[in-house]
Amino acid sequence: AQKVTQAQTEISVVEKEDVTLDCVYETRDTTYYLFWYKQPPSGELVFLIRRNSFDEQNEISGRYSWNFQKSTSSFNFTITASQVVDSAVYFCALSPDAGRRALTFGSGTRLQVQP
Amino acid sequence: DGGITQSPKYLFRKEGQNVTLSCEQNLNHDAMYWYRQDPGQGLRLIYYSQIVNDFQKGDIAEGYSVSREKKESFPLTVTSAQKNPTAFYLCASSISLTGLSSYEQYFGPGTRLTVT
């Protein structure tokens, strides 16, 4: 069975602060994929990143960065110099690389960035 | 423009009525999925289909039914047997095929269903 835990229910920061969203996962698969999605108030989920379990390199995309640590089963997401437009619910998700490839989602972290 | 459309955005029904939610994609994706989202919770998988004329139950399939007669379309019917149907329903698609890597899923705008 797979499980994704996002222990932070809600985070509030002031604009320009850095913020890290935590994600811890459980799986018995040796090959799997991790994802982050953003859900703005409109409701539609926006894909942010996909990471293969064999690739532990950290990734940076503009103000976004991701830290994948297989040893601690974590895939944390950091927003640098946060902006009001970053306010949303962020979901971490997990998918095996075989069989049922549907996503298992965490419960999400609501990020509020205050001006 | 390529994408996933879901209609309607808001849907209201009386208890005891079946209702069908539409999901169409023009991304030429093989796989399609239906998720349910309840307030303050993550998404849970209802049904998925990796190829036309084939679909599989997800984690919470009871009270729901689907069909996949065309690659572009994956409608979801919420039946009267679903005990708590009020929720936000999201459809997704991906190019994932059996034997290939797990690709990211792209989501539609969702349908908010209210049953009273």
mmCIF file of C-alpha atoms in Angstrom:
data_model
loop_
_atom_site.group_PDB
_atom_site.id
_atom_site.type_symbol
_atom_site.label_atom_id
_atom_site.label_comp_id
_atom_site.label_asym_id
_atom_site.label_seq_id
_atom_site.Cartn_x
_atom_site.Cartn_y
_atom_site.Cartn_z
ATOM 1 C CA ALA A 1 0.000 0.000 0.000
ATOM 2 C CA GLN A 2 1.131 3.507 -0.689
ATOM 3 C CA LYS A 3 0.773 6.526 1.508
ATOM 4 C CA VAL A 4 1.692 10.195 1.275
ATOM 5 C CA THR A 5 1.787 12.406 4.352
ATOM 6 C CA GLN A 6 1.766 16.182 4.321
ATOM 7 C CA ALA A 7 1.834 17.024 8.002
ATOM 8 C CA GLN A 8 1.518 20.782 7.524
ATOM 9 C CA THR A 9 -2.157 21.556 7.085
ATOM 10 C CA GLU A 10 -1.729 25.285 6.658
ATOM 11 C CA ILE A 11 1.230 27.663 6.481
ATOM 12 C CA SER A 12 1.076 31.432 6.517
ATOM 13 C CA VAL A 13 4.046 33.583 5.519
ATOM 14 C CA VAL A 14 4.676 37.163 4.594
ATOM 15 C CA GLU A 15 5.658 37.985 1.047
ATOM 16 C CA LYS A 16 9.353 37.476 0.229
ATOM 17 C CA GLU A 17 9.807 34.877 2.927
ATOM 18 C CA ASP A 18 11.085 31.441 1.964
ATOM 19 C CA VAL A 19 8.798 28.520 2.765
ATOM 20 C CA THR A 20 9.252 24.742 2.685
ATOM 21 C CA LEU A 21 6.401 22.302 2.256
ATOM 22 C CA ASP A 22 7.085 18.835 3.612
ATOM 23 C CA CYS A 23 6.148 15.539 1.997
ATOM 24 C CA VAL A 24 6.852 12.071 3.374
ATOM 25 C CA TYR A 25 5.839 8.941 1.498
ATOM 26 C CA GLU A 26 5.589 5.195 1.998
ATOM 27 C CA THR A 27 5.785 2.587 -0.731
ATOM 28 C CA ARG A 28 7.024 -0.956 -1.250
ATOM 29 C CA ASP A 29 7.764 -0.364 -4.915
ATOM 30 C CA THR A 30 11.396 -0.105 -5.943
ATOM 31 C CA THR A 31 10.557 2.197 -8.826
ATOM 32 C CA TYR A 32 8.090 4.983 -8.397
ATOM 33 C CA TYR A 33 7.398 8.595 -9.257
ATOM 34 C CA LEU A 34 6.781 11.599 -7.048
ATOM 35 C CA PHE A 35 4.832 14.668 -8.067
ATOM 36 C CA TRP A 36 3.882 18.086 -6.801
ATOM 37 C CA TYR A 37 0.703 19.839 -7.878
ATOM 38 C CA LYS A 38 -0.639 23.306 -7.123
ATOM 39 C CA GLN A 39 -4.360 23.928 -6.654
ATOM 40 C CA PRO A 40 -5.246 27.631 -6.832
ATOM 41 C CA PRO A 41 -8.659 28.858 -5.659
ATOM 42 C CA SER A 42 -10.108 28.089 -9.094
ATOM 43 C CA GLY A 43 -9.787 24.391 -8.245
ATOM 44 C CA GLU A 44 -7.854 23.063 -11.213
ATOM 45 C CA LEU A 45 -4.676 21.171 -10.343
ATOM 46 C CA VAL A 46 -1.523 22.459 -11.990
ATOM 47 C CA PHE A 47 1.389 20.088 -12.492
ATOM 48 C CA LEU A 48 4.690 21.356 -11.055
ATOM 49 C CA ILE A 49 7.214 18.528 -11.115
ATOM 50 C CA ARG A 50 7.710 14.793 -11.602
ATOM 51 C CA ARG A 51 10.659 12.944 -10.065
ATOM 52 C CA ASN A 52 11.787 9.359 -10.706
ATOM 53 C CA SER A 53 12.847 7.351 -7.658
ATOM 54 C CA PHE A 54 16.250 6.681 -9.220
ATOM 55 C CA ASP A 55 17.026 10.355 -9.616
ATOM 56 C CA GLU A 56 17.896 11.950 -6.300
ATOM 57 C CA GLN A 57 19.287 15.143 -7.721
ATOM 58 C CA ASN A 58 17.683 18.245 -6.370
ATOM 59 C CA GLU A 59 15.915 20.399 -8.897
ATOM 60 C CA ILE A 60 15.484 24.132 -9.165
ATOM 61 C CA SER A 61 13.039 25.939 -11.391
ATOM 62 C CA GLY A 62 13.032 29.663 -10.848
ATOM 63 C CA ARG A 63 11.859 30.319 -7.294
ATOM 64 C CA TYR A 64 10.877 26.677 -6.826
ATOM 65 C CA SER A 65 13.195 23.920 -5.666
ATOM 66 C CA TRP A 66 12.695 20.323 -4.662
ATOM 67 C CA ASN A 67 14.742 18.184 -2.289
ATOM 68 C CA PHE A 68 14.335 14.437 -2.793
ATOM 69 C CA GLN A 69 15.885 12.229 -0.090
ATOM 70 C CA LYS A 70 15.237 8.549 -0.562
ATOM 71 C CA SER A 71 16.882 7.684 2.759
ATOM 72 C CA THR A 72 14.170 9.562 4.639
ATOM 73 C CA SER A 73 11.385 8.997 2.060
ATOM 74 C CA SER A 74 10.886 12.710 1.696
ATOM 75 C CA PHE A 75 10.280 15.007 -1.245
ATOM 76 C CA ASN A 76 10.152 18.548 0.090
ATOM 77 C CA PHE A 77 9.252 21.643 -1.882
ATOM 78 C CA THR A 78 10.706 25.079 -1.221
ATOM 79 C CA ILE A 79 9.466 28.392 -2.548
ATOM 80 C CA THR A 80 12.046 31.148 -2.343
ATOM 81 C CA ALA A 81 10.960 34.766 -1.976
ATOM 82 C CA SER A 82 7.277 33.845 -1.851
ATOM 83 C CA GLN A 83 4.680 35.970 -3.623
ATOM 84 C CA VAL A 84 0.958 36.462 -3.093
ATOM 85 C CA VAL A 85 0.316 34.496 -6.304
ATOM 86 C CA ASP A 86 1.860 31.457 -4.632
ATOM 87 C CA SER A 87 -1.159 31.240 -2.326
ATOM 88 C CA ALA A 88 -2.772 27.890 -3.048
ATOM 89 C CA VAL A 89 -3.102 24.349 -1.801
ATOM 90 C CA TYR A 90 -0.107 22.209 -2.708
ATOM 91 C CA PHE A 91 -0.343 18.463 -3.086
ATOM 92 C CA CYS A 92 2.390 15.880 -3.072
ATOM 93 C CA ALA A 93 1.553 12.628 -4.889
ATOM 94 C CA LEU A 94 3.073 9.214 -5.544
ATOM 95 C CA SER A 95 2.669 6.734 -8.390
ATOM 96 C CA PRO A 96 4.193 3.304 -8.954
ATOM 97 C CA ASP A 97 5.998 2.609 -12.197
ATOM 98 C CA ALA A 98 3.955 -0.491 -12.957
ATOM 99 C CA GLY A 99 0.409 -1.730 -12.672
ATOM 100 C CA ARG A 100 -2.005 0.889 -11.461
ATOM 101 C CA ARG A 101 -0.333 4.180 -12.234
ATOM 102 C CA ALA A 102 -2.943 6.380 -10.655
ATOM 103 C CA LEU A 103 -1.744 8.942 -8.159
ATOM 104 C CA THR A 104 -1.917 8.606 -4.394
ATOM 105 C CA PHE A 105 -2.242 12.092 -2.963
ATOM 106 C CA GLY A 106 -1.343 13.620 0.350
ATOM 107 C CA SER A 107 -3.982 15.706 2.088
ATOM 108 C CA GLY A 108 -2.403 18.947 0.899
ATOM 109 C CA THR A 109 -0.842 22.013 2.494
ATOM 110 C CA ARG A 110 -2.617 25.343 2.228
ATOM 111 C CA LEU A 111 -0.119 28.149 1.753
ATOM 112 C CA GLN A 112 -1.201 31.697 2.443
ATOM 113 C CA VAL A 113 1.209 34.428 1.423
ATOM 114 C CA GLN A 114 0.335 37.759 2.991
ATOM 115 C CA PRO A 115 1.332 40.998 1.268
ATOM 116 C CA ASP B 1 -5.972 24.608 -27.606
ATOM 117 C CA GLY B 2 -5.311 21.171 -26.139
ATOM 118 C CA GLY B 3 -6.770 20.370 -22.772
ATOM 119 C CA ILE B 4 -9.366 18.686 -20.645
ATOM 120 C CA THR B 5 -12.884 19.990 -20.339
ATOM 121 C CA GLN B 6 -15.384 19.110 -17.679
ATOM 122 C CA SER B 7 -18.955 20.219 -17.693
ATOM 123 C CA PRO B 8 -20.810 21.630 -16.006
ATOM 124 C CA LYS B 9 -18.719 23.503 -13.437
ATOM 125 C CA TYR B 10 -21.510 23.397 -10.866
ATOM 126 C CA LEU B 11 -24.206 20.732 -10.690
ATOM 127 C CA PHE B 12 -27.139 20.394 -8.343
ATOM 128 C CA ARG B 13 -29.246 17.269 -7.974
ATOM 129 C CA LYS B 14 -31.901 15.861 -5.724
ATOM 130 C CA GLU B 15 -31.113 12.823 -3.651
ATOM 131 C CA GLY B 16 -32.029 9.588 -5.408
ATOM 132 C CA GLN B 17 -31.222 10.835 -8.918
ATOM 133 C CA ASN B 18 -28.370 9.553 -11.033
ATOM 134 C CA VAL B 19 -26.153 12.222 -12.557
ATOM 135 C CA THR B 20 -23.469 12.018 -15.241
ATOM 136 C CA LEU B 21 -20.365 14.213 -15.233
ATOM 137 C CA SER B 22 -18.674 14.864 -18.526
ATOM 138 C CA CYS B 23 -14.940 14.695 -19.199
ATOM 139 C CA GLU B 24 -13.408 15.257 -22.637
ATOM 140 C CA GLN B 25 -9.760 15.559 -23.627
ATOM 141 C CA ASN B 26 -8.107 16.450 -26.931
ATOM 142 C CA LEU B 27 -4.553 15.703 -25.803
ATOM 143 C CA ASN B 28 -4.554 12.273 -27.468
ATOM 144 C CA HIS B 29 -3.862 10.722 -24.069
ATOM 145 C CA ASP B 30 -4.535 7.031 -23.561
ATOM 146 C CA ALA B 31 -5.161 7.040 -19.826
ATOM 147 C CA MET B 32 -7.960 8.871 -18.037
ATOM 148 C CA TYR B 33 -8.859 9.109 -14.367
ATOM 149 C CA TRP B 34 -11.611 10.299 -12.062
ATOM 150 C CA TYR B 35 -10.847 11.651 -8.601
ATOM 151 C CA ARG B 36 -13.021 12.918 -5.822
ATOM 152 C CA GLN B 37 -11.971 15.731 -3.495
ATOM 153 C CA ASP B 38 -13.696 16.499 -0.207
ATOM 154 C CA PRO B 39 -13.077 19.735 1.732
ATOM 155 C CA GLY B 40 -9.643 19.832 3.349
ATOM 156 C CA GLN B 41 -8.667 16.494 1.893
ATOM 157 C CA GLY B 42 -6.547 15.158 -0.898
ATOM 158 C CA LEU B 43 -7.868 13.503 -4.020
ATOM 159 C CA ARG B 44 -9.085 9.929 -3.984
ATOM 160 C CA LEU B 45 -9.247 7.731 -7.053
ATOM 161 C CA ILE B 46 -12.695 6.589 -8.202
ATOM 162 C CA TYR B 47 -12.040 4.903 -11.564
ATOM 163 C CA TYR B 48 -9.341 4.880 -14.181
ATOM 164 C CA SER B 49 -8.980 3.714 -17.753
ATOM 165 C CA GLN B 50 -5.721 3.012 -19.528
ATOM 166 C CA ILE B 51 -7.249 2.174 -22.888
ATOM 167 C CA VAL B 52 -10.540 2.436 -24.745
ATOM 168 C CA ASN B 53 -13.220 -0.081 -23.694
ATOM 169 C CA ASP B 54 -11.350 -0.928 -20.513
ATOM 170 C CA PHE B 55 -11.505 0.606 -17.045
ATOM 171 C CA GLN B 56 -10.628 -0.345 -13.487
ATOM 172 C CA LYS B 57 -12.026 0.468 -10.066
ATOM 173 C CA GLY B 58 -10.079 2.808 -7.869
ATOM 174 C CA ASP B 59 -10.191 3.122 -4.105
ATOM 175 C CA ILE B 60 -13.730 4.467 -3.777
ATOM 176 C CA ALA B 61 -15.666 3.057 -6.761
ATOM 177 C CA GLU B 62 -18.822 2.077 -4.899
ATOM 178 C CA GLY B 63 -21.824 4.051 -6.107
ATOM 179 C CA TYR B 64 -20.093 5.207 -9.298
ATOM 180 C CA SER B 65 -19.929 3.905 -12.854
ATOM 181 C CA VAL B 66 -17.940 4.879 -15.952
ATOM 182 C CA SER B 67 -17.632 4.081 -19.629
ATOM 183 C CA ARG B 68 -14.787 4.515 -22.125
ATOM 184 C CA GLU B 69 -16.226 4.119 -25.595
ATOM 185 C CA LYS B 70 -13.974 6.758 -27.133
ATOM 186 C CA LYS B 71 -10.402 7.751 -26.409
ATOM 187 C CA GLU B 72 -11.431 11.363 -25.852
ATOM 188 C CA SER B 73 -14.277 10.779 -23.432
ATOM 189 C CA PHE B 74 -14.585 9.274 -19.943
ATOM 190 C CA PRO B 75 -17.949 10.140 -18.381
ATOM 191 C CA LEU B 76 -18.642 9.415 -14.722
ATOM 192 C CA THR B 77 -22.116 8.546 -13.430
ATOM 193 C CA VAL B 78 -22.838 9.175 -9.788
ATOM 194 C CA THR B 79 -25.635 6.774 -8.918
ATOM 195 C CA SER B 80 -28.214 6.963 -6.163
ATOM 196 C CA ALA B 81 -26.245 4.221 -4.401
ATOM 197 C CA GLN B 82 -23.436 6.664 -3.601
ATOM 198 C CA LYS B 83 -24.155 7.559 0.021
ATOM 199 C CA ASN B 84 -22.382 10.900 0.152
ATOM 200 C CA PRO B 85 -22.079 12.247 -3.402
ATOM 201 C CA THR B 86 -21.594 15.946 -2.642
ATOM 202 C CA ALA B 87 -17.967 16.677 -3.556
ATOM 203 C CA PHE B 88 -15.600 18.211 -6.093
ATOM 204 C CA TYR B 89 -14.901 15.840 -8.977
ATOM 205 C CA LEU B 90 -11.747 16.086 -11.029
ATOM 206 C CA CYS B 91 -10.954 14.306 -14.256
ATOM 207 C CA ALA B 92 -7.366 13.779 -15.421
ATOM 208 C CA SER B 93 -5.508 12.244 -18.317
ATOM 209 C CA SER B 94 -1.980 11.136 -19.080
ATOM 210 C CA ILE B 95 -0.074 9.500 -21.898
ATOM 211 C CA SER B 96 0.770 6.605 -19.624
ATOM 212 C CA LEU B 97 0.489 3.257 -21.305
ATOM 213 C CA THR B 98 1.105 -0.168 -19.871
ATOM 214 C CA GLY B 99 4.807 -0.854 -20.018
ATOM 215 C CA LEU B 100 5.895 2.762 -20.171
ATOM 216 C CA SER B 101 6.962 5.169 -17.471
ATOM 217 C CA SER B 102 4.456 6.913 -15.297
ATOM 218 C CA TYR B 103 3.778 10.286 -16.823
ATOM 219 C CA GLU B 104 2.291 13.319 -15.181
ATOM 220 C CA GLN B 105 -1.451 13.655 -15.175
ATOM 221 C CA TYR B 106 -3.163 16.767 -16.441
ATOM 222 C CA PHE B 107 -6.371 17.831 -14.774
ATOM 223 C CA GLY B 108 -9.593 19.407 -15.910
ATOM 224 C CA PRO B 109 -11.219 22.341 -14.090
ATOM 225 C CA GLY B 110 -13.496 20.072 -12.060
ATOM 226 C CA THR B 111 -17.231 19.769 -11.408
ATOM 227 C CA ARG B 112 -18.645 20.708 -8.033
ATOM 228 C CA LEU B 113 -21.623 18.442 -7.360
ATOM 229 C CA THR B 114 -24.167 19.233 -4.676
ATOM 230 C CA VAL B 115 -26.848 16.710 -3.828
ATOM 231 C CA THR B 116 -29.679 17.737 -1.505
#
